[in-house]
C-alpha angles and dihedrals in degrees: 000000000000117000117231117257111266112250127235134027098317093061096117124095091256092093086073096068133216134297084247092058096042097049125072115264090238107090090201095055112127105229132186127181141146136257132188104248109207093194087066099027089236153070126295131190110237136178121217117223129172087347092304124118113225122190113225098169089114084073103030120020094189135043083226094063091053091048091054095057119109092245109013097178096051093048093049096045088059096047125106125187143149116315112243098186147273114326092224093054093048090046089052090049091049091059100035117127088228107029121213094234088192093066122062122258135187131278134189105286096236125070121164094020117112113248111234138159139199113224133205092012092146122064093223093054084049092061088049091054092047086052089048094052094047095041092049087209096315100135092191092052088045093059092050094049095047090055096051095041100052089045089052096044095051094177131118101258093183090074097041112127113205114243095020128127090251090052090050090052089050091051091049090054098050091048091050089051089056094256100117110152135162091238088068089063096052095035097055111001127091099274126066129220111244121170142164112271095191146323124292111282096009098105118105125218135224125307094031135098121277118207141234124179111259090233096061120103099178122045145125150185116265107206110209145170106235121206121215107219132189124230088254086060094248114140113233109169146344140229135175123267140192109212092194106205136194103219096188094054099046086044090059091057137338087229090073091064093117091054095049096044110032117058140125104303094353094129119063123181130173157340090215136332114252106215117218119252136144093298097043126038145120092303090061089044093057093055097041123124116210115206125207127198124180119187120183131206081235089065094258116151131189134178132183143160127222108198113200090208088071098061115121092215126051113245093235090054087057092054092048088055090050102048130025144091085319099057139008138199113196092198097038128240145259106229118197107206102212132253137254087207108116106166117219102151109129111246109175111000133011113276095011092099126199130331132158127262126201110272096024105145111221120203118190109181142171124173093231093050109026128228134313116205133190141163115223116241134165106273088231089063098042120107108284117249107235105146108094138167094279089048088052092048094048093047094049090051098049086051093053092244098123 
């Protein structure tokens, strides 16, 4: 399916960005991803080295197989294979208004991993979830509640540790003030909120549309670091993610979380997975800053930063709550770690805050992981997701890779 040409002044392919922007700034990073290979009419795992895309499907038919290795980075660093092409050219073809389907294009870098996300892992975003729930989609009421709540709390939310005595005191204060919310429990209580973001193989990658429901009038991107986790629970890499959220729908009821979170093209991951090695691991992840930029066809411009140091839960704790004796994922998981981004910047009228418009360009970037770029569409108009697990298995068998 060929996507319609984007409307407006940003209709050119320049919104996708360059290879330099998309790739990590560390030339020695060990990178894996996936392309659609027209010659095999299916996906192939690749590694990107010195700007060149190298097909490694002859050794590993899925990215899942790579990530389950004892030392994925060391293995991939020593692999060779057929050269597919220049990363920049493949990236440009991915985001082209009229894609050349006889040439390869980028896919999201995960395949058989479960798509999971942790919510309310930053105290600031917790406050926004409490506001959403109380306002029930009313933007003006949300602005009033936000002002009163922050004045009443009067604590440094950035240093708050979930499950700590200080967190418990804050929860008690908010409850006493009539601001009880289930978000308080998952935001600063002992147990994290970990939910299914999308179905296996449903994520989209960089340089393609992300989707919000046409009926939603209050929604936003959520820029997040995403961990790549083995079935054993060991973390082997990281990528960037956009946990697209429909704030009006989740605000009406937390029981509508699946509708607010899991829609066509609502989970974006990429551009590539950076595998852990002696230069990049969890210590680096804990210190990352993820930058967000949103540009609209209406001239709107928003920038924000999500600092991993301000999480209320350690990423490894979240992984332990995801995978362990209580729950197994035989093909591993991609775990989005949450965001501190809570957009309140007015876009149209005072007090109405931020919401997406069609054709917004969203850039999520981090020097260590590159840049994930997507253009906003209505989910109903995004390219349908048809290629499922059965299709993947059948394709790999026909190509002699399984």
